[in-house]
Amino acid sequence: MAQKNKIQAILLILILVVPPILYFLFREISHPIFLTVPYQYHVSETGDSLAFELDSLPGTYIDGTPISFASHEGNILLIDFFSLKDTLRTTVLHGNLERVYDNIKDAGYIQMLSINTADTLNSELLEYAEKYESYGDAWQILWMDSAAVRNTGVDQLGIEEFSKWYEFMEKEGKFPEFTSQTIALVDKAGKVRQYFVATDLGQIKRINEDLRALTVLEYPNELRSNREMREVGSEE
């Protein structure tokens, strides 16, 4: 009899204790902790730390018209630089970015800008850009001359890889087109938040994580809007 009562007591404890434990465990798993995305800073002449900031896009669209910076303001931007002469690195770069595109294509407030670094806006680039036309505003191919590429990559985005590249090329006295391994993440205020290595799949995964973090922690209204749009679409 005592053994039976002991077993019943154990069962009662399990019934009372196990469900709450499972509930709190499931809640923690269902609500991941999002880490804030840091800013990328440079030190000014006065000693102040200032975030790198994108305030212009001095280039052209594929059709040759000047880039409208205003049409990209207020969006989260992922910016990369590429050359069609660097076939392997560009293939890897844009192949990995397709993994990101699949997650952002319906967001509406995230844009991917791939900037070509060739000397001229040529027919080869126009042909390459055709396969990205279906991506619409979510992924656009742009072109900048060498001076504009340098201004955007070094002065505005503060990409260290660019600085080293141009420092080396100045000694050579030439500035050939190139593909950068660095992808820059720019927030809706134009501030540079993070850099990623395009050839590292772990870094590509981190892009998706940082985009979710920005949305959840800093732009919850966009997240709510997307959710409502999906619910309306499912009802239709």
JSON list of C-alpha atoms in Angstrom, two decimals:
[
{"chain": "A", "resi": 1, "resn": "MET", "atom": "CA", "xyz": [0.00, 0.00, 0.00]},
{"chain": "A", "resi": 2, "resn": "ALA", "atom": "CA", "xyz": [2.81, 2.36, 0.89]},
{"chain": "A", "resi": 3, "resn": "GLN", "atom": "CA", "xyz": [4.55, 1.53, -2.39]},
{"chain": "A", "resi": 4, "resn": "LYS", "atom": "CA", "xyz": [1.35, 2.31, -4.31]},
{"chain": "A", "resi": 5, "resn": "ASN", "atom": "CA", "xyz": [0.95, 5.66, -2.56]},
{"chain": "A", "resi": 6, "resn": "LYS", "atom": "CA", "xyz": [4.57, 6.49, -3.35]},
{"chain": "A", "resi": 7, "resn": "ILE", "atom": "CA", "xyz": [4.06, 5.77, -7.05]},
{"chain": "A", "resi": 8, "resn": "GLN", "atom": "CA", "xyz": [0.87, 7.89, -7.07]},
{"chain": "A", "resi": 9, "resn": "ALA", "atom": "CA", "xyz": [2.72, 10.75, -5.41]},
{"chain": "A", "resi": 10, "resn": "ILE", "atom": "CA", "xyz": [5.49, 10.59, -8.00]},
{"chain": "A", "resi": 11, "resn": "LEU", "atom": "CA", "xyz": [2.96, 10.57, -10.83]},
{"chain": "A", "resi": 12, "resn": "LEU", "atom": "CA", "xyz": [1.16, 13.54, -9.32]},
{"chain": "A", "resi": 13, "resn": "ILE", "atom": "CA", "xyz": [4.42, 15.47, -9.04]},
{"chain": "A", "resi": 14, "resn": "LEU", "atom": "CA", "xyz": [5.25, 14.68, -12.67]},
{"chain": "A", "resi": 15, "resn": "ILE", "atom": "CA", "xyz": [1.81, 15.82, -13.79]},
{"chain": "A", "resi": 16, "resn": "LEU", "atom": "CA", "xyz": [2.16, 19.09, -11.91]},
{"chain": "A", "resi": 17, "resn": "VAL", "atom": "CA", "xyz": [5.82, 19.84, -12.70]},
{"chain": "A", "resi": 18, "resn": "VAL", "atom": "CA", "xyz": [6.53, 18.54, -16.21]},
{"chain": "A", "resi": 19, "resn": "PRO", "atom": "CA", "xyz": [3.90, 20.63, -18.15]},
{"chain": "A", "resi": 20, "resn": "PRO", "atom": "CA", "xyz": [5.15, 23.98, -16.79]},
{"chain": "A", "resi": 21, "resn": "ILE", "atom": "CA", "xyz": [8.74, 23.01, -17.57]},
{"chain": "A", "resi": 22, "resn": "LEU", "atom": "CA", "xyz": [7.80, 22.07, -21.12]},
{"chain": "A", "resi": 23, "resn": "TYR", "atom": "CA", "xyz": [5.83, 25.31, -21.48]},
{"chain": "A", "resi": 24, "resn": "PHE", "atom": "CA", "xyz": [8.71, 27.55, -20.44]},
{"chain": "A", "resi": 25, "resn": "LEU", "atom": "CA", "xyz": [11.16, 25.55, -22.55]},
{"chain": "A", "resi": 26, "resn": "PHE", "atom": "CA", "xyz": [8.93, 25.86, -25.61]},
{"chain": "A", "resi": 27, "resn": "ARG", "atom": "CA", "xyz": [8.46, 29.58, -24.97]},
{"chain": "A", "resi": 28, "resn": "GLU", "atom": "CA", "xyz": [12.22, 30.16, -24.89]},
{"chain": "A", "resi": 29, "resn": "ILE", "atom": "CA", "xyz": [12.71, 28.21, -28.11]},
{"chain": "A", "resi": 30, "resn": "SER", "atom": "CA", "xyz": [9.81, 29.99, -29.82]},
{"chain": "A", "resi": 31, "resn": "HIS", "atom": "CA", "xyz": [11.09, 33.46, -28.87]},
{"chain": "A", "resi": 32, "resn": "PRO", "atom": "CA", "xyz": [14.77, 33.62, -29.85]},
{"chain": "A", "resi": 33, "resn": "ILE", "atom": "CA", "xyz": [16.92, 36.37, -28.43]},
{"chain": "A", "resi": 34, "resn": "PHE", "atom": "CA", "xyz": [17.86, 38.86, -31.15]},
{"chain": "A", "resi": 35, "resn": "LEU", "atom": "CA", "xyz": [21.22, 40.54, -30.76]},
{"chain": "A", "resi": 36, "resn": "THR", "atom": "CA", "xyz": [21.52, 44.18, -31.78]},
{"chain": "A", "resi": 37, "resn": "VAL", "atom": "CA", "xyz": [23.42, 44.93, -34.97]},
{"chain": "A", "resi": 38, "resn": "PRO", "atom": "CA", "xyz": [26.43, 47.20, -34.27]},
{"chain": "A", "resi": 39, "resn": "TYR", "atom": "CA", "xyz": [27.35, 50.35, -36.19]},
{"chain": "A", "resi": 40, "resn": "GLN", "atom": "CA", "xyz": [30.59, 50.61, -38.16]},
{"chain": "A", "resi": 41, "resn": "TYR", "atom": "CA", "xyz": [32.51, 53.65, -36.90]},
{"chain": "A", "resi": 42, "resn": "HIS", "atom": "CA", "xyz": [35.43, 55.78, -37.96]},
{"chain": "A", "resi": 43, "resn": "VAL", "atom": "CA", "xyz": [37.30, 58.30, -35.82]},
{"chain": "A", "resi": 44, "resn": "SER", "atom": "CA", "xyz": [37.01, 61.91, -37.01]},
{"chain": "A", "resi": 45, "resn": "GLU", "atom": "CA", "xyz": [39.75, 64.55, -36.84]},
{"chain": "A", "resi": 46, "resn": "THR", "atom": "CA", "xyz": [38.21, 65.81, -33.60]},
{"chain": "A", "resi": 47, "resn": "GLY", "atom": "CA", "xyz": [38.48, 62.36, -32.07]},
{"chain": "A", "resi": 48, "resn": "ASP", "atom": "CA", "xyz": [34.75, 61.68, -32.21]},
{"chain": "A", "resi": 49, "resn": "SER", "atom": "CA", "xyz": [33.49, 58.26, -33.30]},
{"chain": "A", "resi": 50, "resn": "LEU", "atom": "CA", "xyz": [31.13, 58.66, -36.25]},
{"chain": "A", "resi": 51, "resn": "ALA", "atom": "CA", "xyz": [29.17, 55.94, -38.01]},
{"chain": "A", "resi": 52, "resn": "PHE", "atom": "CA", "xyz": [29.88, 55.52, -41.71]},
{"chain": "A", "resi": 53, "resn": "GLU", "atom": "CA", "xyz": [26.90, 56.81, -43.62]},
{"chain": "A", "resi": 54, "resn": "LEU", "atom": "CA", "xyz": [25.59, 56.43, -47.17]},
{"chain": "A", "resi": 55, "resn": "ASP", "atom": "CA", "xyz": [24.27, 59.79, -48.39]},
{"chain": "A", "resi": 56, "resn": "SER", "atom": "CA", "xyz": [24.50, 59.40, -52.17]},
{"chain": "A", "resi": 57, "resn": "LEU", "atom": "CA", "xyz": [24.74, 56.84, -54.96]},
{"chain": "A", "resi": 58, "resn": "PRO", "atom": "CA", "xyz": [26.77, 58.54, -57.73]},
{"chain": "A", "resi": 59, "resn": "GLY", "atom": "CA", "xyz": [26.10, 56.10, -60.56]},
{"chain": "A", "resi": 60, "resn": "THR", "atom": "CA", "xyz": [23.53, 55.02, -63.13]},
{"chain": "A", "resi": 61, "resn": "TYR", "atom": "CA", "xyz": [20.87, 52.40, -63.61]},
{"chain": "A", "resi": 62, "resn": "ILE", "atom": "CA", "xyz": [21.32, 49.84, -66.36]},
{"chain": "A", "resi": 63, "resn": "ASP", "atom": "CA", "xyz": [19.32, 51.98, -68.79]},
{"chain": "A", "resi": 64, "resn": "GLY", "atom": "CA", "xyz": [21.86, 54.78, -68.30]},
{"chain": "A", "resi": 65, "resn": "THR", "atom": "CA", "xyz": [19.70, 57.14, -66.24]},
{"chain": "A", "resi": 66, "resn": "PRO", "atom": "CA", "xyz": [21.23, 58.59, -63.05]},
{"chain": "A", "resi": 67, "resn": "ILE", "atom": "CA", "xyz": [20.51, 56.68, -59.86]},
{"chain": "A", "resi": 68, "resn": "SER", "atom": "CA", "xyz": [17.74, 58.21, -57.79]},
{"chain": "A", "resi": 69, "resn": "PHE", "atom": "CA", "xyz": [19.11, 58.07, -54.26]},
{"chain": "A", "resi": 70, "resn": "ALA", "atom": "CA", "xyz": [15.72, 59.18, -52.94]},
{"chain": "A", "resi": 71, "resn": "SER", "atom": "CA", "xyz": [14.12, 55.95, -54.24]},
{"chain": "A", "resi": 72, "resn": "HIS", "atom": "CA", "xyz": [16.44, 53.92, -52.01]},
{"chain": "A", "resi": 73, "resn": "GLU", "atom": "CA", "xyz": [16.25, 56.07, -48.88]},
{"chain": "A", "resi": 74, "resn": "GLY", "atom": "CA", "xyz": [14.22, 54.63, -46.03]},
{"chain": "A", "resi": 75, "resn": "ASN", "atom": "CA", "xyz": [15.10, 51.05, -47.00]},
{"chain": "A", "resi": 76, "resn": "ILE", "atom": "CA", "xyz": [17.52, 48.56, -45.52]},
{"chain": "A", "resi": 77, "resn": "LEU", "atom": "CA", "xyz": [20.23, 48.09, -48.15]},
{"chain": "A", "resi": 78, "resn": "LEU", "atom": "CA", "xyz": [22.65, 45.27, -48.89]},
{"chain": "A", "resi": 79, "resn": "ILE", "atom": "CA", "xyz": [25.38, 46.56, -51.20]},
{"chain": "A", "resi": 80, "resn": "ASP", "atom": "CA", "xyz": [28.00, 44.59, -53.10]},
{"chain": "A", "resi": 81, "resn": "PHE", "atom": "CA", "xyz": [30.52, 45.44, -55.84]},
{"chain": "A", "resi": 82, "resn": "PHE", "atom": "CA", "xyz": [31.37, 43.12, -58.73]},
{"chain": "A", "resi": 83, "resn": "SER", "atom": "CA", "xyz": [33.23, 42.68, -62.00]},
{"chain": "A", "resi": 84, "resn": "LEU", "atom": "CA", "xyz": [32.26, 40.34, -64.82]},
{"chain": "A", "resi": 85, "resn": "LYS", "atom": "CA", "xyz": [35.95, 39.76, -65.52]},
{"chain": "A", "resi": 86, "resn": "ASP", "atom": "CA", "xyz": [36.27, 38.12, -62.11]},
{"chain": "A", "resi": 87, "resn": "THR", "atom": "CA", "xyz": [33.94, 35.31, -63.13]},
{"chain": "A", "resi": 88, "resn": "LEU", "atom": "CA", "xyz": [34.51, 32.86, -60.28]},
{"chain": "A", "resi": 89, "resn": "ARG", "atom": "CA", "xyz": [34.30, 35.34, -57.40]},
{"chain": "A", "resi": 90, "resn": "THR", "atom": "CA", "xyz": [31.26, 37.10, -58.90]},
{"chain": "A", "resi": 91, "resn": "THR", "atom": "CA", "xyz": [29.50, 33.75, -59.43]},
{"chain": "A", "resi": 92, "resn": "VAL", "atom": "CA", "xyz": [30.09, 32.83, -55.78]},
{"chain": "A", "resi": 93, "resn": "LEU", "atom": "CA", "xyz": [29.10, 36.31, -54.57]},
{"chain": "A", "resi": 94, "resn": "HIS", "atom": "CA", "xyz": [25.78, 36.47, -56.37]},
{"chain": "A", "resi": 95, "resn": "GLY", "atom": "CA", "xyz": [25.09, 32.76, -55.90]},
{"chain": "A", "resi": 96, "resn": "ASN", "atom": "CA", "xyz": [25.31, 33.24, -52.14]},
{"chain": "A", "resi": 97, "resn": "LEU", "atom": "CA", "xyz": [23.24, 36.42, -52.29]},
{"chain": "A", "resi": 98, "resn": "GLU", "atom": "CA", "xyz": [20.45, 34.45, -53.95]},
{"chain": "A", "resi": 99, "resn": "ARG", "atom": "CA", "xyz": [20.12, 32.64, -50.62]},
{"chain": "A", "resi": 100, "resn": "VAL", "atom": "CA", "xyz": [19.51, 36.03, -49.01]},
{"chain": "A", "resi": 101, "resn": "TYR", "atom": "CA", "xyz": [17.13, 37.20, -51.74]},
{"chain": "A", "resi": 102, "resn": "ASP", "atom": "CA", "xyz": [14.81, 34.24, -51.13]},
{"chain": "A", "resi": 103, "resn": "ASN", "atom": "CA", "xyz": [14.28, 35.56, -47.59]},
{"chain": "A", "resi": 104, "resn": "ILE", "atom": "CA", "xyz": [13.84, 39.26, -48.39]},
{"chain": "A", "resi": 105, "resn": "LYS", "atom": "CA", "xyz": [12.01, 39.31, -51.73]},
{"chain": "A", "resi": 106, "resn": "ASP", "atom": "CA", "xyz": [8.59, 39.91, -50.16]},
{"chain": "A", "resi": 107, "resn": "ALA", "atom": "CA", "xyz": [9.72, 42.32, -47.43]},
{"chain": "A", "resi": 108, "resn": "GLY", "atom": "CA", "xyz": [9.25, 45.50, -49.45]},
{"chain": "A", "resi": 109, "resn": "TYR", "atom": "CA", "xyz": [11.65, 47.56, -47.33]},
{"chain": "A", "resi": 110, "resn": "ILE", "atom": "CA", "xyz": [14.87, 45.61, -48.03]},
{"chain": "A", "resi": 111, "resn": "GLN", "atom": "CA", "xyz": [16.82, 46.15, -51.26]},
{"chain": "A", "resi": 112, "resn": "MET", "atom": "CA", "xyz": [19.93, 44.50, -52.66]},
{"chain": "A", "resi": 113, "resn": "LEU", "atom": "CA", "xyz": [22.14, 46.75, -54.81]},
{"chain": "A", "resi": 114, "resn": "SER", "atom": "CA", "xyz": [24.88, 45.10, -56.88]},
{"chain": "A", "resi": 115, "resn": "ILE", "atom": "CA", "xyz": [27.27, 47.73, -58.27]},
{"chain": "A", "resi": 116, "resn": "ASN", "atom": "CA", "xyz": [29.39, 46.94, -61.32]},
{"chain": "A", "resi": 117, "resn": "THR", "atom": "CA", "xyz": [32.94, 48.34, -61.23]},
{"chain": "A", "resi": 118, "resn": "ALA", "atom": "CA", "xyz": [33.74, 48.26, -64.97]},
{"chain": "A", "resi": 119, "resn": "ASP", "atom": "CA", "xyz": [35.09, 51.34, -66.73]},
{"chain": "A", "resi": 120, "resn": "THR", "atom": "CA", "xyz": [32.04, 51.59, -68.99]},
{"chain": "A", "resi": 121, "resn": "LEU", "atom": "CA", "xyz": [28.40, 50.59, -69.00]},
{"chain": "A", "resi": 122, "resn": "ASN", "atom": "CA", "xyz": [28.85, 47.88, -71.65]},
{"chain": "A", "resi": 123, "resn": "SER", "atom": "CA", "xyz": [26.70, 45.34, -73.49]},
{"chain": "A", "resi": 124, "resn": "GLU", "atom": "CA", "xyz": [28.11, 42.46, -71.43]},
{"chain": "A", "resi": 125, "resn": "LEU", "atom": "CA", "xyz": [26.74, 44.06, -68.26]},
{"chain": "A", "resi": 126, "resn": "LEU", "atom": "CA", "xyz": [23.37, 44.71, -69.91]},
{"chain": "A", "resi": 127, "resn": "GLU", "atom": "CA", "xyz": [23.13, 41.03, -70.85]},
{"chain": "A", "resi": 128, "resn": "TYR", "atom": "CA", "xyz": [24.13, 39.97, -67.34]},
{"chain": "A", "resi": 129, "resn": "ALA", "atom": "CA", "xyz": [21.54, 42.27, -65.77]},
{"chain": "A", "resi": 130, "resn": "GLU", "atom": "CA", "xyz": [18.69, 40.72, -67.77]},
{"chain": "A", "resi": 131, "resn": "LYS", "atom": "CA", "xyz": [18.46, 37.72, -65.45]},
{"chain": "A", "resi": 132, "resn": "TYR", "atom": "CA", "xyz": [17.92, 40.08, -62.51]},
{"chain": "A", "resi": 133, "resn": "GLU", "atom": "CA", "xyz": [15.05, 42.04, -64.07]},
{"chain": "A", "resi": 134, "resn": "SER", "atom": "CA", "xyz": [12.50, 39.63, -62.62]},
{"chain": "A", "resi": 135, "resn": "TYR", "atom": "CA", "xyz": [13.72, 40.54, -59.12]},
{"chain": "A", "resi": 136, "resn": "GLY", "atom": "CA", "xyz": [12.35, 44.05, -59.56]},
{"chain": "A", "resi": 137, "resn": "ASP", "atom": "CA", "xyz": [13.21, 46.64, -56.90]},
{"chain": "A", "resi": 138, "resn": "ALA", "atom": "CA", "xyz": [14.32, 43.95, -54.43]},
{"chain": "A", "resi": 139, "resn": "TRP", "atom": "CA", "xyz": [17.58, 43.32, -56.34]},
{"chain": "A", "resi": 140, "resn": "GLN", "atom": "CA", "xyz": [18.99, 45.86, -58.76]},
{"chain": "A", "resi": 141, "resn": "ILE", "atom": "CA", "xyz": [22.16, 45.97, -60.86]},
{"chain": "A", "resi": 142, "resn": "LEU", "atom": "CA", "xyz": [23.82, 49.40, -60.91]},
{"chain": "A", "resi": 143, "resn": "TRP", "atom": "CA", "xyz": [26.94, 50.84, -62.56]},
{"chain": "A", "resi": 144, "resn": "MET", "atom": "CA", "xyz": [29.50, 53.36, -61.28]},
{"chain": "A", "resi": 145, "resn": "ASP", "atom": "CA", "xyz": [32.74, 54.62, -62.79]},
{"chain": "A", "resi": 146, "resn": "SER", "atom": "CA", "xyz": [35.98, 54.15, -60.84]},
{"chain": "A", "resi": 147, "resn": "ALA", "atom": "CA", "xyz": [35.74, 57.51, -59.05]},
{"chain": "A", "resi": 148, "resn": "ALA", "atom": "CA", "xyz": [32.17, 56.84, -57.93]},
{"chain": "A", "resi": 149, "resn": "VAL", "atom": "CA", "xyz": [33.04, 53.31, -56.82]},
{"chain": "A", "resi": 150, "resn": "ARG", "atom": "CA", "xyz": [35.87, 54.69, -54.72]},
{"chain": "A", "resi": 151, "resn": "ASN", "atom": "CA", "xyz": [33.67, 57.40, -53.21]},
{"chain": "A", "resi": 152, "resn": "THR", "atom": "CA", "xyz": [30.94, 54.91, -52.33]},
{"chain": "A", "resi": 153, "resn": "GLY", "atom": "CA", "xyz": [33.12, 52.05, -51.11]},
{"chain": "A", "resi": 154, "resn": "VAL", "atom": "CA", "xyz": [35.82, 54.01, -49.26]},
{"chain": "A", "resi": 155, "resn": "ASP", "atom": "CA", "xyz": [34.40, 57.39, -48.23]},
{"chain": "A", "resi": 156, "resn": "GLN", "atom": "CA", "xyz": [30.79, 56.46, -47.55]},
{"chain": "A", "resi": 157, "resn": "LEU", "atom": "CA", "xyz": [30.72, 52.77, -46.67]},
{"chain": "A", "resi": 158, "resn": "GLY", "atom": "CA", "xyz": [34.21, 52.65, -45.16]},
{"chain": "A", "resi": 159, "resn": "ILE", "atom": "CA", "xyz": [35.01, 49.19, -46.52]},
{"chain": "A", "resi": 160, "resn": "GLU", "atom": "CA", "xyz": [38.53, 48.32, -45.39]},
{"chain": "A", "resi": 161, "resn": "GLU", "atom": "CA", "xyz": [39.06, 45.99, -48.35]},
{"chain": "A", "resi": 162, "resn": "PHE", "atom": "CA", "xyz": [38.49, 48.96, -50.67]},
{"chain": "A", "resi": 163, "resn": "SER", "atom": "CA", "xyz": [40.97, 51.16, -48.84]},
{"chain": "A", "resi": 164, "resn": "LYS", "atom": "CA", "xyz": [43.69, 48.52, -49.14]},
{"chain": "A", "resi": 165, "resn": "TRP", "atom": "CA", "xyz": [42.83, 47.93, -52.81]},
{"chain": "A", "resi": 166, "resn": "TYR", "atom": "CA", "xyz": [43.08, 51.58, -53.79]},
{"chain": "A", "resi": 167, "resn": "GLU", "atom": "CA", "xyz": [46.22, 52.11, -51.73]},
{"chain": "A", "resi": 168, "resn": "PHE", "atom": "CA", "xyz": [47.87, 49.27, -53.64]},
{"chain": "A", "resi": 169, "resn": "MET", "atom": "CA", "xyz": [46.54, 50.39, -57.03]},
{"chain": "A", "resi": 170, "resn": "GLU", "atom": "CA", "xyz": [47.75, 53.96, -56.53]},
{"chain": "A", "resi": 171, "resn": "LYS", "atom": "CA", "xyz": [51.30, 52.60, -56.40]},
{"chain": "A", "resi": 172, "resn": "GLU", "atom": "CA", "xyz": [50.61, 50.72, -59.62]},
{"chain": "A", "resi": 173, "resn": "GLY", "atom": "CA", "xyz": [49.10, 53.81, -61.25]},
{"chain": "A", "resi": 174, "resn": "LYS", "atom": "CA", "xyz": [45.94, 52.03, -62.43]},
{"chain": "A", "resi": 175, "resn": "PHE", "atom": "CA", "xyz": [42.47, 51.19, -61.16]},
{"chain": "A", "resi": 176, "resn": "PRO", "atom": "CA", "xyz": [41.13, 48.02, -62.81]},
{"chain": "A", "resi": 177, "resn": "GLU", "atom": "CA", "xyz": [37.61, 46.74, -62.13]},
{"chain": "A", "resi": 178, "resn": "PHE", "atom": "CA", "xyz": [37.29, 44.21, -59.33]},
{"chain": "A", "resi": 179, "resn": "THR", "atom": "CA", "xyz": [34.89, 42.07, -57.32]},
{"chain": "A", "resi": 180, "resn": "SER", "atom": "CA", "xyz": [34.79, 42.74, -53.61]},
{"chain": "A", "resi": 181, "resn": "GLN", "atom": "CA", "xyz": [34.21, 40.00, -51.05]},
{"chain": "A", "resi": 182, "resn": "THR", "atom": "CA", "xyz": [32.61, 42.56, -48.73]},
{"chain": "A", "resi": 183, "resn": "ILE", "atom": "CA", "xyz": [28.86, 43.06, -48.50]},
{"chain": "A", "resi": 184, "resn": "ALA", "atom": "CA", "xyz": [27.76, 46.18, -46.62]},
{"chain": "A", "resi": 185, "resn": "LEU", "atom": "CA", "xyz": [24.54, 46.36, -44.60]},
{"chain": "A", "resi": 186, "resn": "VAL", "atom": "CA", "xyz": [23.04, 49.87, -44.44]},
{"chain": "A", "resi": 187, "resn": "ASP", "atom": "CA", "xyz": [20.05, 50.60, -42.22]},
{"chain": "A", "resi": 188, "resn": "LYS", "atom": "CA", "xyz": [17.03, 52.78, -43.01]},
{"chain": "A", "resi": 189, "resn": "ALA", "atom": "CA", "xyz": [18.80, 55.86, -41.65]},
{"chain": "A", "resi": 190, "resn": "GLY", "atom": "CA", "xyz": [21.71, 55.34, -44.06]},
{"chain": "A", "resi": 191, "resn": "LYS", "atom": "CA", "xyz": [24.10, 54.17, -41.32]},
{"chain": "A", "resi": 192, "resn": "VAL", "atom": "CA", "xyz": [26.49, 51.31, -42.08]},
{"chain": "A", "resi": 193, "resn": "ARG", "atom": "CA", "xyz": [25.72, 48.59, -39.57]},
{"chain": "A", "resi": 194, "resn": "GLN", "atom": "CA", "xyz": [27.80, 45.59, -40.57]},
{"chain": "A", "resi": 195, "resn": "TYR", "atom": "CA", "xyz": [30.14, 44.03, -43.13]},
{"chain": "A", "resi": 196, "resn": "PHE", "atom": "CA", "xyz": [29.97, 40.43, -44.34]},
{"chain": "A", "resi": 197, "resn": "VAL", "atom": "CA", "xyz": [32.34, 38.17, -46.27]},
{"chain": "A", "resi": 198, "resn": "ALA", "atom": "CA", "xyz": [30.44, 37.02, -49.37]},
{"chain": "A", "resi": 199, "resn": "THR", "atom": "CA", "xyz": [32.36, 33.76, -49.79]},
{"chain": "A", "resi": 200, "resn": "ASP", "atom": "CA", "xyz": [31.62, 32.56, -46.24]},
{"chain": "A", "resi": 201, "resn": "LEU", "atom": "CA", "xyz": [28.28, 30.72, -45.94]},
{"chain": "A", "resi": 202, "resn": "GLY", "atom": "CA", "xyz": [28.34, 31.33, -42.19]},
{"chain": "A", "resi": 203, "resn": "GLN", "atom": "CA", "xyz": [28.43, 35.07, -42.93]},
{"chain": "A", "resi": 204, "resn": "ILE", "atom": "CA", "xyz": [25.56, 34.70, -45.40]},
{"chain": "A", "resi": 205, "resn": "LYS", "atom": "CA", "xyz": [23.52, 33.10, -42.64]},
{"chain": "A", "resi": 206, "resn": "ARG", "atom": "CA", "xyz": [24.48, 36.00, -40.40]},
{"chain": "A", "resi": 207, "resn": "ILE", "atom": "CA", "xyz": [23.06, 38.45, -42.97]},
{"chain": "A", "resi": 208, "resn": "ASN", "atom": "CA", "xyz": [19.65, 36.85, -42.58]},
{"chain": "A", "resi": 209, "resn": "GLU", "atom": "CA", "xyz": [19.97, 36.91, -38.79]},
{"chain": "A", "resi": 210, "resn": "ASP", "atom": "CA", "xyz": [20.95, 40.60, -38.75]},
{"chain": "A", "resi": 211, "resn": "LEU", "atom": "CA", "xyz": [18.09, 41.50, -41.09]},
{"chain": "A", "resi": 212, "resn": "ARG", "atom": "CA", "xyz": [15.67, 39.77, -38.73]},
{"chain": "A", "resi": 213, "resn": "ALA", "atom": "CA", "xyz": [17.25, 41.54, -35.76]},
{"chain": "A", "resi": 214, "resn": "LEU", "atom": "CA", "xyz": [16.88, 44.96, -37.38]},
{"chain": "A", "resi": 215, "resn": "THR", "atom": "CA", "xyz": [13.26, 44.23, -38.21]},
{"chain": "A", "resi": 216, "resn": "VAL", "atom": "CA", "xyz": [12.31, 42.85, -34.80]},
{"chain": "A", "resi": 217, "resn": "LEU", "atom": "CA", "xyz": [14.24, 45.33, -32.64]},
{"chain": "A", "resi": 218, "resn": "GLU", "atom": "CA", "xyz": [14.21, 48.52, -34.69]},
{"chain": "A", "resi": 219, "resn": "TYR", "atom": "CA", "xyz": [11.45, 48.29, -37.30]},
{"chain": "A", "resi": 220, "resn": "PRO", "atom": "CA", "xyz": [8.62, 46.28, -35.68]},
{"chain": "A", "resi": 221, "resn": "ASN", "atom": "CA", "xyz": [5.98, 48.18, -37.67]},
{"chain": "A", "resi": 222, "resn": "GLU", "atom": "CA", "xyz": [7.35, 46.71, -40.90]},
{"chain": "A", "resi": 223, "resn": "LEU", "atom": "CA", "xyz": [7.26, 43.24, -39.39]},
{"chain": "A", "resi": 224, "resn": "ARG", "atom": "CA", "xyz": [3.65, 43.77, -38.34]},
{"chain": "A", "resi": 225, "resn": "SER", "atom": "CA", "xyz": [2.74, 45.12, -41.76]},
{"chain": "A", "resi": 226, "resn": "ASN", "atom": "CA", "xyz": [4.26, 42.10, -43.51]},
{"chain": "A", "resi": 227, "resn": "ARG", "atom": "CA", "xyz": [2.40, 39.75, -41.20]},
{"chain": "A", "resi": 228, "resn": "GLU", "atom": "CA", "xyz": [-0.91, 41.51, -41.89]},
{"chain": "A", "resi": 229, "resn": "MET", "atom": "CA", "xyz": [-0.29, 41.40, -45.65]},
{"chain": "A", "resi": 230, "resn": "ARG", "atom": "CA", "xyz": [0.34, 37.64, -45.50]},
{"chain": "A", "resi": 231, "resn": "GLU", "atom": "CA", "xyz": [-2.83, 37.13, -43.48]},
{"chain": "A", "resi": 232, "resn": "VAL", "atom": "CA", "xyz": [-4.87, 39.12, -46.02]},
{"chain": "A", "resi": 233, "resn": "GLY", "atom": "CA", "xyz": [-3.33, 37.13, -48.86]},
{"chain": "A", "resi": 234, "resn": "SER", "atom": "CA", "xyz": [-4.18, 33.81, -47.20]},
{"chain": "A", "resi": 235, "resn": "GLU", "atom": "CA", "xyz": [-7.80, 34.93, -46.71]},
{"chain": "A", "resi": 236, "resn": "GLU", "atom": "CA", "xyz": [-8.11, 35.76, -50.40]}
]
